[in-house]
Tab-separated table of C-alpha atoms and ligand atoms in Angstrom:
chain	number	residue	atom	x	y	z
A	153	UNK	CA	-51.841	-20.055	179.911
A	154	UNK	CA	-53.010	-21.315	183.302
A	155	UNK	CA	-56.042	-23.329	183.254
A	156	UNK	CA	-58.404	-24.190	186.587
A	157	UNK	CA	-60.212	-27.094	186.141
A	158	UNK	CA	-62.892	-27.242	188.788
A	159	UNK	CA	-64.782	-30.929	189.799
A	160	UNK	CA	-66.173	-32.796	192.770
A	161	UNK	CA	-68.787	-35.305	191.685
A	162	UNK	CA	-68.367	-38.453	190.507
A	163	UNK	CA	-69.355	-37.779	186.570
A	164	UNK	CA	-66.544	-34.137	186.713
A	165	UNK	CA	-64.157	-36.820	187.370
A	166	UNK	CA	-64.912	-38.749	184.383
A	167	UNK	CA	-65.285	-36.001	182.021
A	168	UNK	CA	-61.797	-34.571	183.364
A	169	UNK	CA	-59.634	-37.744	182.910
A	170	UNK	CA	-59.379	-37.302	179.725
A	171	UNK	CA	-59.356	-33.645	178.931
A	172	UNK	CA	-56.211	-33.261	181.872
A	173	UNK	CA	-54.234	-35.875	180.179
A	174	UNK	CA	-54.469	-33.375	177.281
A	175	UNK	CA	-54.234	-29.942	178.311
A	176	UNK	CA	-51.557	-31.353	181.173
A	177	UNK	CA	-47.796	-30.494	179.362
A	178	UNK	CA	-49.528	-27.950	176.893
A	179	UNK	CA	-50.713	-25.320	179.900
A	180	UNK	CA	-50.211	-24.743	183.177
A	181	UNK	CA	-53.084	-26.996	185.057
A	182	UNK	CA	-54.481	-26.721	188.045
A	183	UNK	CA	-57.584	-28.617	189.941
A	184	UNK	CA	-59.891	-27.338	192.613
A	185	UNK	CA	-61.743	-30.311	193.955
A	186	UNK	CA	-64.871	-28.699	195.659
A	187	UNK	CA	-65.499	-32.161	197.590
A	188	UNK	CA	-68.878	-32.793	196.567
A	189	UNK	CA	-68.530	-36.078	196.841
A	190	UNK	CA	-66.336	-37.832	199.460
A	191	UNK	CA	-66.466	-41.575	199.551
A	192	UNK	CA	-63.600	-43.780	198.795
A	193	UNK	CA	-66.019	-45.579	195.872
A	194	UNK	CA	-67.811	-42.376	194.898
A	195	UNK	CA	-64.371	-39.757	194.705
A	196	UNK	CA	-60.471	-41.322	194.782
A	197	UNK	CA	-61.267	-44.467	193.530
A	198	UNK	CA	-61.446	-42.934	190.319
A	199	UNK	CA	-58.281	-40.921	190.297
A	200	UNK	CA	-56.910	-43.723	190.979
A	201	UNK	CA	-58.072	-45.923	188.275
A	202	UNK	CA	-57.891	-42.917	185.591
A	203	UNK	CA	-54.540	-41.455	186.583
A	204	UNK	CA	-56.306	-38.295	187.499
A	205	UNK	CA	-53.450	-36.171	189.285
A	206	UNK	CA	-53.882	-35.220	192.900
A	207	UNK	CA	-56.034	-32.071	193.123
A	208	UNK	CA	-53.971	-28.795	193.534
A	209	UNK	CA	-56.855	-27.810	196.012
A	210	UNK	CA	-59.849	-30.051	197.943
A	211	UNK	CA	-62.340	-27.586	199.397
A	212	UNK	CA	-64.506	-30.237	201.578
A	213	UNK	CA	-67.401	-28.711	201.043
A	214	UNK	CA	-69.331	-32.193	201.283
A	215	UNK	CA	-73.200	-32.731	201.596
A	216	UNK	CA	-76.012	-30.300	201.837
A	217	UNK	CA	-79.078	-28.760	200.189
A	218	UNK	CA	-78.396	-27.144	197.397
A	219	UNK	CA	-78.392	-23.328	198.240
A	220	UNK	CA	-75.866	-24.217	201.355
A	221	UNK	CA	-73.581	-26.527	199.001
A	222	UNK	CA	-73.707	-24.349	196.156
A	223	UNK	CA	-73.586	-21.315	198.284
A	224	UNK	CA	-70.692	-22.760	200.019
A	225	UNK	CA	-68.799	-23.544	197.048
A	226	UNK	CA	-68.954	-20.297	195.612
A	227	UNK	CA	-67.371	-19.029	199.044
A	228	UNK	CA	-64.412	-21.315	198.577
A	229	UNK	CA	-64.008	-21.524	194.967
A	230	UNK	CA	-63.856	-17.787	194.679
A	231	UNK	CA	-61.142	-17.556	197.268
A	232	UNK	CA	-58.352	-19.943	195.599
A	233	UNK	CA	-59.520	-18.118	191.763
A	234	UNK	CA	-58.748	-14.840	193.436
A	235	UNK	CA	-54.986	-16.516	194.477
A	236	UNK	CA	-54.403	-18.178	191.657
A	237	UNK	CA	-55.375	-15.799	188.927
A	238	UNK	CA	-56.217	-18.592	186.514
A	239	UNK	CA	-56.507	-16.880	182.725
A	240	UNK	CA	-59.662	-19.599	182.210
A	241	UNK	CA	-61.299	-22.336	184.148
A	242	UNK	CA	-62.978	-25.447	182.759
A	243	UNK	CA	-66.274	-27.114	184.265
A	244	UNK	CA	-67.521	-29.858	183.388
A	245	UNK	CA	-71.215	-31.338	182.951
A	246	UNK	CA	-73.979	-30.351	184.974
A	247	UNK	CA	-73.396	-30.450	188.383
A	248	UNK	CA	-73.884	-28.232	191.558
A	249	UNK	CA	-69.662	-27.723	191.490
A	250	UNK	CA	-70.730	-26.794	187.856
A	251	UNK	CA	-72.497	-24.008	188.393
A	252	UNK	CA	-70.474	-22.686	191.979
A	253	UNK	CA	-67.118	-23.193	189.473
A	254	UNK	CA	-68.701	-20.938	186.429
A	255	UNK	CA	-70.276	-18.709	188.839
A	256	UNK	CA	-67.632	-17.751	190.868
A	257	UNK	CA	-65.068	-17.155	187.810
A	258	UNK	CA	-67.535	-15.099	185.434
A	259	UNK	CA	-68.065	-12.783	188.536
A	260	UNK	CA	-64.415	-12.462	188.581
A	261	UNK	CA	-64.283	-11.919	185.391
A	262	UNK	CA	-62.115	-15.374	184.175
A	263	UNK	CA	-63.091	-16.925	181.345
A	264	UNK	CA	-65.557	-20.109	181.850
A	265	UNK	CA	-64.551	-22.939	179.653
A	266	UNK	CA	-67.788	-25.532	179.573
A	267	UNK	CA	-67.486	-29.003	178.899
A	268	UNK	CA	-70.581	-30.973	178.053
A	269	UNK	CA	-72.166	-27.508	176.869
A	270	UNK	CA	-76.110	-27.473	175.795
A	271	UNK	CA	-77.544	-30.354	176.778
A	272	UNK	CA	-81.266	-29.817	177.754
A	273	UNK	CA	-84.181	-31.946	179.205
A	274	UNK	CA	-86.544	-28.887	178.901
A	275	UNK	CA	-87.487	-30.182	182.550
A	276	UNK	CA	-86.926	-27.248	184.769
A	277	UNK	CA	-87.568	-29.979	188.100
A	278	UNK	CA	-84.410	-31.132	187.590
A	279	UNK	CA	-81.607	-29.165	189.542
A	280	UNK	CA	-79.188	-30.442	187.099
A	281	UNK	CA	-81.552	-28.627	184.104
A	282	UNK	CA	-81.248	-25.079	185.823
A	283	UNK	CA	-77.236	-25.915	186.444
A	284	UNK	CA	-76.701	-26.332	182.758
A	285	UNK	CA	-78.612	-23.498	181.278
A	286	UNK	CA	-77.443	-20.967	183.959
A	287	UNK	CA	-73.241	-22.160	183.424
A	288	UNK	CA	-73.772	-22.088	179.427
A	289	UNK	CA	-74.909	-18.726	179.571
A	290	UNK	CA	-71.974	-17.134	181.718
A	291	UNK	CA	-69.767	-19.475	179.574
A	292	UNK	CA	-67.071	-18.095	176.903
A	293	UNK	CA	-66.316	-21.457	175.666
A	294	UNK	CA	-68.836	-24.084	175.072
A	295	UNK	CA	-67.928	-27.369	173.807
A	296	UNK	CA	-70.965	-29.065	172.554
A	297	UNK	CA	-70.800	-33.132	172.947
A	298	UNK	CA	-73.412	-33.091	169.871
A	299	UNK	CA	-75.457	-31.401	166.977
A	300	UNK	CA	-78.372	-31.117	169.393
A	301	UNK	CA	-76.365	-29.340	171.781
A	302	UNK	CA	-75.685	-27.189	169.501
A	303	UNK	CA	-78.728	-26.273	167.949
A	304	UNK	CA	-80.053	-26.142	171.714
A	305	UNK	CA	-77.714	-22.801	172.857
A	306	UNK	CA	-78.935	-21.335	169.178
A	307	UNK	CA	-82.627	-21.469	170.335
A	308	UNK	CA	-81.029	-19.670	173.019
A	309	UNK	CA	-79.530	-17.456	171.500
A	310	UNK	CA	-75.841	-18.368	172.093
A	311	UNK	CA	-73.674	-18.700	169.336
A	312	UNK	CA	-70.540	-17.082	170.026
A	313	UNK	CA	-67.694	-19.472	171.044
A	314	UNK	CA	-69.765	-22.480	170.461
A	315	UNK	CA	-67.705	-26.046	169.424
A	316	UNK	CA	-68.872	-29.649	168.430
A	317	UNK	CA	-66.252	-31.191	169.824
A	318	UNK	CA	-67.950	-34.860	170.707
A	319	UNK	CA	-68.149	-36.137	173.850
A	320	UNK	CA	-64.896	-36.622	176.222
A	321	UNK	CA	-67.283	-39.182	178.111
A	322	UNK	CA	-66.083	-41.250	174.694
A	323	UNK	CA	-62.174	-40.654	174.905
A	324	UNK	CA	-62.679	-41.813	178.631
A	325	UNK	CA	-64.551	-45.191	177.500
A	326	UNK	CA	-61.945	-45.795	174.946
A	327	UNK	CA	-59.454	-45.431	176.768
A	328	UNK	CA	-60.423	-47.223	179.541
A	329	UNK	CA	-62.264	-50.202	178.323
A	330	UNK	CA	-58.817	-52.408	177.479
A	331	UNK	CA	-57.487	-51.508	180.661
A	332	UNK	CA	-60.761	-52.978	182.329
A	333	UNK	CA	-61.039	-55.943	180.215
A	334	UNK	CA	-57.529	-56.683	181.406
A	335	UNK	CA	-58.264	-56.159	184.641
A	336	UNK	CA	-61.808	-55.934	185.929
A	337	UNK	CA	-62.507	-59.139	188.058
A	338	UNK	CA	-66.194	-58.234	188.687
A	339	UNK	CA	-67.686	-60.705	187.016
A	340	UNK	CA	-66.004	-63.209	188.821
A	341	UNK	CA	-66.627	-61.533	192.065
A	342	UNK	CA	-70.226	-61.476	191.237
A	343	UNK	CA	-70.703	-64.853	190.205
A	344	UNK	CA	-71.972	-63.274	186.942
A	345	UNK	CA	-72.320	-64.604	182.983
A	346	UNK	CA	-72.147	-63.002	179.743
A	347	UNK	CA	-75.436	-61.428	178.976
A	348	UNK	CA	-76.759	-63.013	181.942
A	349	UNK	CA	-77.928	-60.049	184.200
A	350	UNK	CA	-79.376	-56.573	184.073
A	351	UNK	CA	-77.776	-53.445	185.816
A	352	UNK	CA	-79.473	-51.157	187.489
A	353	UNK	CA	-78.111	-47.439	189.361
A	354	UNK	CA	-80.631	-45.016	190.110
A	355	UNK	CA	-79.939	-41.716	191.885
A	356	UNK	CA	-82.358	-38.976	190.067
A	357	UNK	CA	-83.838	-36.701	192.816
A	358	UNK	CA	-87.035	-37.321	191.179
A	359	UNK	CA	-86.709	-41.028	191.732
A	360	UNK	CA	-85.147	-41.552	194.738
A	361	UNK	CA	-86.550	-38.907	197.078
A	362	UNK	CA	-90.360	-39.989	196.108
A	363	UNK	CA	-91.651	-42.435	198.137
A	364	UNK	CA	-94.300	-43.521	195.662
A	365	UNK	CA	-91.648	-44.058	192.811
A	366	UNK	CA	-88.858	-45.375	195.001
A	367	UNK	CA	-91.250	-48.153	195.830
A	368	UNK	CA	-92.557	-48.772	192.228
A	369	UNK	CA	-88.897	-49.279	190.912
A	370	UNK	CA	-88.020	-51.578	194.012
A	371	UNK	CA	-90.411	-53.600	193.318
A	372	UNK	CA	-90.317	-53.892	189.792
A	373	UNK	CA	-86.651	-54.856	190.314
A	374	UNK	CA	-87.516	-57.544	192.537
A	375	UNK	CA	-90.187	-59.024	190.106
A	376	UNK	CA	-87.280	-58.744	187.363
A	377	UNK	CA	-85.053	-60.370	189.219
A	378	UNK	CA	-81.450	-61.173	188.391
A	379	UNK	CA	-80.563	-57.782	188.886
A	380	UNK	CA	-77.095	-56.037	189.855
A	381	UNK	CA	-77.358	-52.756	191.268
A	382	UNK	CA	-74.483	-50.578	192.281
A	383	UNK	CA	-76.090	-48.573	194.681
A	384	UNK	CA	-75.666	-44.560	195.151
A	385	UNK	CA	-75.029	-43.295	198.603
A	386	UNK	CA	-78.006	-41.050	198.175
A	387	UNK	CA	-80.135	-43.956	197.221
A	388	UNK	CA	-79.153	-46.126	199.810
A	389	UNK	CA	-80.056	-43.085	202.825
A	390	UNK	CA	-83.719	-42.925	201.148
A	391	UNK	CA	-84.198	-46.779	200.660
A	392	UNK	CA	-83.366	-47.030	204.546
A	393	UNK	CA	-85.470	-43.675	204.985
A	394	UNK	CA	-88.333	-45.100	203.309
A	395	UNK	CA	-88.013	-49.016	204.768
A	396	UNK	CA	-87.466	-50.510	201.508
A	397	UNK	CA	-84.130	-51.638	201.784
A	398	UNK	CA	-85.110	-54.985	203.326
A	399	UNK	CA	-87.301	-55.664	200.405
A	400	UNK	CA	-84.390	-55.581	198.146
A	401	UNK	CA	-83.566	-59.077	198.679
A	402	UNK	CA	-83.773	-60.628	195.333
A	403	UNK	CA	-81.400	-57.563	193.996
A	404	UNK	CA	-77.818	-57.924	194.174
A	405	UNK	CA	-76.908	-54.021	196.038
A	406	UNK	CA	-73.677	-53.428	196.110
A	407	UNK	CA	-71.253	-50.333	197.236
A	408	UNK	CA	-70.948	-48.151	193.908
A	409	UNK	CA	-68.232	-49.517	191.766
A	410	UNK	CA	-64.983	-48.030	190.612
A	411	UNK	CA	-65.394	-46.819	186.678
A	412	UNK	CA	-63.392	-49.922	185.253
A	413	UNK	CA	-65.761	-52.535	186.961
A	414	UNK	CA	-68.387	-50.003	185.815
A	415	UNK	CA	-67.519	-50.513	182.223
A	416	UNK	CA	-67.288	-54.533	182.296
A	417	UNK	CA	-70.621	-54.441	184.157
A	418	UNK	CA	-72.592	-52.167	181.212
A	419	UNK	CA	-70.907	-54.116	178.343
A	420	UNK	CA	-71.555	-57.140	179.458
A	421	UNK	CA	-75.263	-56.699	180.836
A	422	UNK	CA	-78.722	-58.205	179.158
A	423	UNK	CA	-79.864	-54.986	179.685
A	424	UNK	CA	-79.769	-51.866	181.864
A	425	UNK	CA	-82.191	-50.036	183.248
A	426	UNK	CA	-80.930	-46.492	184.594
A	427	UNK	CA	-81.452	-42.989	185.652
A	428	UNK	CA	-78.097	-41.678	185.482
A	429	UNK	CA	-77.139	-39.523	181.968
A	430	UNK	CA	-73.412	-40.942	181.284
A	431	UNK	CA	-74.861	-44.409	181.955
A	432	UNK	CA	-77.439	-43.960	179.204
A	433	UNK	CA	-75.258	-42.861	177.033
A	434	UNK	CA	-72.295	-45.642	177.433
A	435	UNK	CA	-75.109	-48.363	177.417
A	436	UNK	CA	-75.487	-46.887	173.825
A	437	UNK	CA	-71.864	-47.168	172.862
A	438	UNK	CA	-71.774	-50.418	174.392
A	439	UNK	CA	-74.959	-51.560	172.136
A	440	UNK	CA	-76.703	-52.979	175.160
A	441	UNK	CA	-80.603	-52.109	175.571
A	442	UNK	CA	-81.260	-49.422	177.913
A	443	UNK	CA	-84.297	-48.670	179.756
A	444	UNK	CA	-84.246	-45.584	181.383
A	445	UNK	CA	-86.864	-44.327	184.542
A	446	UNK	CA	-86.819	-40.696	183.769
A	447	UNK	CA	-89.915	-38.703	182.030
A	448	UNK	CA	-87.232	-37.381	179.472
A	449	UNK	CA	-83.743	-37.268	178.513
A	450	UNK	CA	-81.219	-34.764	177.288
A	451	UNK	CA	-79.198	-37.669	175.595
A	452	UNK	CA	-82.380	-37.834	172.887
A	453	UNK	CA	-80.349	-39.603	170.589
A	454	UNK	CA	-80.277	-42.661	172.260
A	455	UNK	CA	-84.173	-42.976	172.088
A	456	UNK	CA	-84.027	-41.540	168.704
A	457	UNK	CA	-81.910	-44.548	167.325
A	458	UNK	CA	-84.056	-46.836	169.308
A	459	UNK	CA	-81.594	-48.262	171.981
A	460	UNK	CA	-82.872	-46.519	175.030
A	461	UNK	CA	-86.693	-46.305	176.451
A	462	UNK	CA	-88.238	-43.683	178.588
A	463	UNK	CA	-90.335	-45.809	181.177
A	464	UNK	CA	-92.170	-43.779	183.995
A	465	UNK	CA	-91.981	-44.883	187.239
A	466	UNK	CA	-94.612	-48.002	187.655
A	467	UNK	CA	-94.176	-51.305	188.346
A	468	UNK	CA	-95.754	-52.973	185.762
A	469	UNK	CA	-94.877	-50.876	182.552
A	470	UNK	CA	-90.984	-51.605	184.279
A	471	UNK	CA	-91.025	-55.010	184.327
A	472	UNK	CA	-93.117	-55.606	181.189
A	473	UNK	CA	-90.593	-53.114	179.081
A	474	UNK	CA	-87.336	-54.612	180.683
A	475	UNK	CA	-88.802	-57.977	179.616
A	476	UNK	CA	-89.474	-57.377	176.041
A	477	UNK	CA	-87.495	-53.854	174.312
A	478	UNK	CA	-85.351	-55.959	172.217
A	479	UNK	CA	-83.533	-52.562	169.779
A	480	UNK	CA	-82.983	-53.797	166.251
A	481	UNK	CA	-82.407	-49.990	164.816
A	482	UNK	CA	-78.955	-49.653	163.834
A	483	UNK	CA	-76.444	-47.109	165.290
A	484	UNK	CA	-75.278	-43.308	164.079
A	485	UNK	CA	-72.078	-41.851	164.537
A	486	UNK	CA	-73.724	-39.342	167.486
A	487	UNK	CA	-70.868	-38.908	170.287
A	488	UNK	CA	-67.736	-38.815	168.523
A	489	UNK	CA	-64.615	-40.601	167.673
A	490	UNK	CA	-62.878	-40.443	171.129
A	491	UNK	CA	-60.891	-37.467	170.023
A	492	UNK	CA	-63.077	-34.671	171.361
A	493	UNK	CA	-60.517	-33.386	174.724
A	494	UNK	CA	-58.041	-33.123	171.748
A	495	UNK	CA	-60.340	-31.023	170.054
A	496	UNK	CA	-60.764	-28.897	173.357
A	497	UNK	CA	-56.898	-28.860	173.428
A	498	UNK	CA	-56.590	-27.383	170.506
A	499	UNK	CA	-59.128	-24.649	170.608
A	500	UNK	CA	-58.052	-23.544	173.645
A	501	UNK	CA	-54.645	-23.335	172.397
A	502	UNK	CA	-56.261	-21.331	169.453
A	503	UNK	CA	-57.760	-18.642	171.979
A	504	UNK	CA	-56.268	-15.320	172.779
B	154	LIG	C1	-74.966	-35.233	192.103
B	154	LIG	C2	-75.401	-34.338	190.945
B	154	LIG	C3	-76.044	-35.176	189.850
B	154	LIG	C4	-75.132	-36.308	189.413
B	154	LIG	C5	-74.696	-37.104	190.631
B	154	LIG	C6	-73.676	-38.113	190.183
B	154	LIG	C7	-76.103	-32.097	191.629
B	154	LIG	C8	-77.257	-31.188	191.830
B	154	LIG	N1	-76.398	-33.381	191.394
B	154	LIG	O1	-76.124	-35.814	192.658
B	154	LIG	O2	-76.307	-34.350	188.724
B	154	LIG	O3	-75.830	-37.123	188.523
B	154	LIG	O4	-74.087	-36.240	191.601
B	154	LIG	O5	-73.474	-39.131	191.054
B	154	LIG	O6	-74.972	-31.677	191.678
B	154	LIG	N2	-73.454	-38.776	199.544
B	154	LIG	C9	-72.651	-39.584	200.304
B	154	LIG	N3	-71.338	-39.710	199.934
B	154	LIG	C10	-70.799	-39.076	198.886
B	154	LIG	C11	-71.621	-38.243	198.117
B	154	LIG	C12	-72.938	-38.104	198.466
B	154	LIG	O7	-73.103	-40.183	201.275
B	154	LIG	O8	-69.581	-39.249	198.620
B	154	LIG	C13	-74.881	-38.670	199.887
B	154	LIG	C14	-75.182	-37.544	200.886
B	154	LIG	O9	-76.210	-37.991	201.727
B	154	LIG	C15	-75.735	-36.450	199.983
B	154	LIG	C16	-76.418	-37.227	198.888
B	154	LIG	O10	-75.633	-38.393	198.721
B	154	LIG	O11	-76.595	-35.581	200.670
B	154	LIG	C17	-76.535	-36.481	197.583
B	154	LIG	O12	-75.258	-36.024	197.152
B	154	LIG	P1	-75.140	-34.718	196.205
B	154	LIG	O13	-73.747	-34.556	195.763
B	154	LIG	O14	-75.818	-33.554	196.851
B	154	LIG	O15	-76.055	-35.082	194.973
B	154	LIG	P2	-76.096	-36.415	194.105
B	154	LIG	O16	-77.420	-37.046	194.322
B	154	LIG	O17	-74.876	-37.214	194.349
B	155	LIG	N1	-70.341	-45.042	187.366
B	155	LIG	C1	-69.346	-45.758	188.036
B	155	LIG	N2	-69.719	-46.561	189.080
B	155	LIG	C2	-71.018	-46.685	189.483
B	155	LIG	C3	-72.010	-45.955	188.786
B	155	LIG	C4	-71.631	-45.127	187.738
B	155	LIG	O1	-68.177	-45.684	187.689
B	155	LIG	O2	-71.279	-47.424	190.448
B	155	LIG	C5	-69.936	-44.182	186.247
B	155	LIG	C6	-70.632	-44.483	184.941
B	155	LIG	O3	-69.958	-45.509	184.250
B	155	LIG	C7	-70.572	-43.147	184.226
B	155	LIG	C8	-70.656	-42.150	185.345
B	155	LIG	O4	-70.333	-42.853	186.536
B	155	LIG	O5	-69.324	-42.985	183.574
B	155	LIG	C9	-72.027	-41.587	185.441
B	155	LIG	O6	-72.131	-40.832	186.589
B	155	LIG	P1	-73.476	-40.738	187.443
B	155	LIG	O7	-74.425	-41.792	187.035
B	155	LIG	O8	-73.064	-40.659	188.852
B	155	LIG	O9	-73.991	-39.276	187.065
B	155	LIG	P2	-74.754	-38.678	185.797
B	155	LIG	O10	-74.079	-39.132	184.561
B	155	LIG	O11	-76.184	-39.123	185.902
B	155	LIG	O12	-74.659	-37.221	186.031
């Protein structure tokens, strides 16, 4: 069987680590690499670091809004699926190279393979909400990361080729996390202690491209203080846009970090305070406090159990929750055992 998997943002790189090293030796693998993102610390760095294998095709597609990316993406994607006559392609999370990927193979009739299947915000603003629900339902394969993913493409009415599989953001933390311990100098770079700092990324649309909120969150960060904040490119163009990036002087910004450094940062923070939806969800598995700047979450366990806390965008409900959400609740079993690409590996060995 020949399998596409299409990626080209920083969390599809992630996600495919660990599902490559799986189906790679057990089926013929290729990967399309649409080029939505493009920086050294936002794209190789983490093929490098996760042993990702050079992409079979890189589309450079790069920036733009989201009809012209997307649109252009479907363009190019569509042209290698037609060449390479893949019998299914796998996507991965909730991107716009998520939907182009899906798109352009259901309409050529190849099976869609989704990975990180029915998650939901119920918040149609987001662009990543309208990416998800549209590539689960051209999807033949959907491999749920949880129960509530699950019982979210029911209410939809999907329930054909459904699979909790747990999340493969899991088998890429444990697999990684020795490694990084081993070799991660970060904290040393940073002049950081144990439990001594909070981390911060923030990228959300919602957050970043409001001037109101962008300035709310700066300055609750500065108040905070002791921050780290690996900074995404799209963050950094608005903070300059806006003329808040000067007042970011009691925050330690730094260039986005590769995913080992990531992983020593969360584990060892005080907190973390976030927008991003793999960061919530490995500040969970890491047991560290999470506050998170969003008006909801698709990763609802996390503020089931108690470990993570939605916090709108003003200043002084940030600082005052950063200061004192101290989680006591203890943990469930909600994203797996590591073993979920295996899973994958297996029931896509299982399909005719
Ligand atoms: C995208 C995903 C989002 C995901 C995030 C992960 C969509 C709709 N959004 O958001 O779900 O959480 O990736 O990081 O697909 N830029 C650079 N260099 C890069 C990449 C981006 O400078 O290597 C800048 C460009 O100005 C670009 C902007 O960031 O316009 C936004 O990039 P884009 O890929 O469109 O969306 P993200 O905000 O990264
Ligand atoms: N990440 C990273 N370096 C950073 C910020 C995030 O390696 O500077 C990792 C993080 O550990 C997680 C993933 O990127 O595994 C999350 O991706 P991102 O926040 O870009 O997107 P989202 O999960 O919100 O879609």
């Amino acid at each position: 069987m020949k399998i596409a998997s299409i990626i080209g943002a920083r969390p599809n790189f992630i996600k495919l680590a660990p599902v490559s090293r799986e189906i790679r030796g057990k089926f013929n693998e290729i990967i399309i690499h649409t080029g939505q993102h493009y920086d050294y610390e936002m794209d190789k760095v983490f093929f490098d670091e996760l042993g990702i294998p050079e992409p079979d095709y890189h589309l450079d597609v790069g920036s733009g809004s989201h009809g012209e990316q997307t649109g252009e993406m479907l363009k190019r994607v569509e042209k290698v699926l037609i060449r390479e006559e893949p019998d299914l392609i796998l996507v991965y999370g909730d991107t716009n190279t998520t939907l182009a990927g899906a798109l352009a193979a259901s309409k050529l009739h190849i099976k869609v393979g989704h990975i990180e299947a029915g998650l939901r915000s119920f918040d149609r603003r987001m662009p990543e909400e309208i990416n998800r629900i549209l590539v689960d339902h051209c999807s033949d394969l959907l491999f749920c990361p949880t129960k509530t993913a699950v019982k979210n493409l029911e209410k939809e009415g999907i329930v054909r080729g459904v699979y909790l599989t747990g999340d493969v953001m899991v088998d890429a933390l444990q697999r990684s996390i020795g490694i990084a311990e081993r070799n991660s100098r970060i904290l040393e770079k940073l002049n950081l202690g144990l439990r001594d700092y909070y981390l911060a990324t923030i990228h959300r649309a919602e957050n970043t491209d409001d001037f109101k909120r962008l300035k709310a969150i700066v300055e609750a960060f500065c108040e905070i203080g002791n921050i780290v904040f690996p900074c995404h490119p799209r963050t950094e163009k608005c903070l300059k846009n806006f003329g808040l990036w000067d007042t970011l002087k009691q925050v330690k910004v730094i260039k986005p970090v590769g995913y080992l450094d990531m992983l020593i940062l969360e584990k060892n923070a005080k907190k973390i305070i976030t927008d991003s939806g793999g960061v919530q969800k490995e500040a969970y598995i890491f047991r560290v406090p999470c506050i998170t700047l969003r008006e909801n979450t698709e990763w609802i366990e996390t503020v089931e159990d108690g470990w993570n806390l939605l916090v709108e965008a003003d200043k002084e409900k940030i600082v005052k929750v950063v200061r004192e959400f101290e989680p006591r609740n203890k943990q469930r079993n909600v994203f797996g055992d590591g073993v979920a690409s295996r899973k994958i590996a297996e029931i896509i060995g299982g399909i005719k």
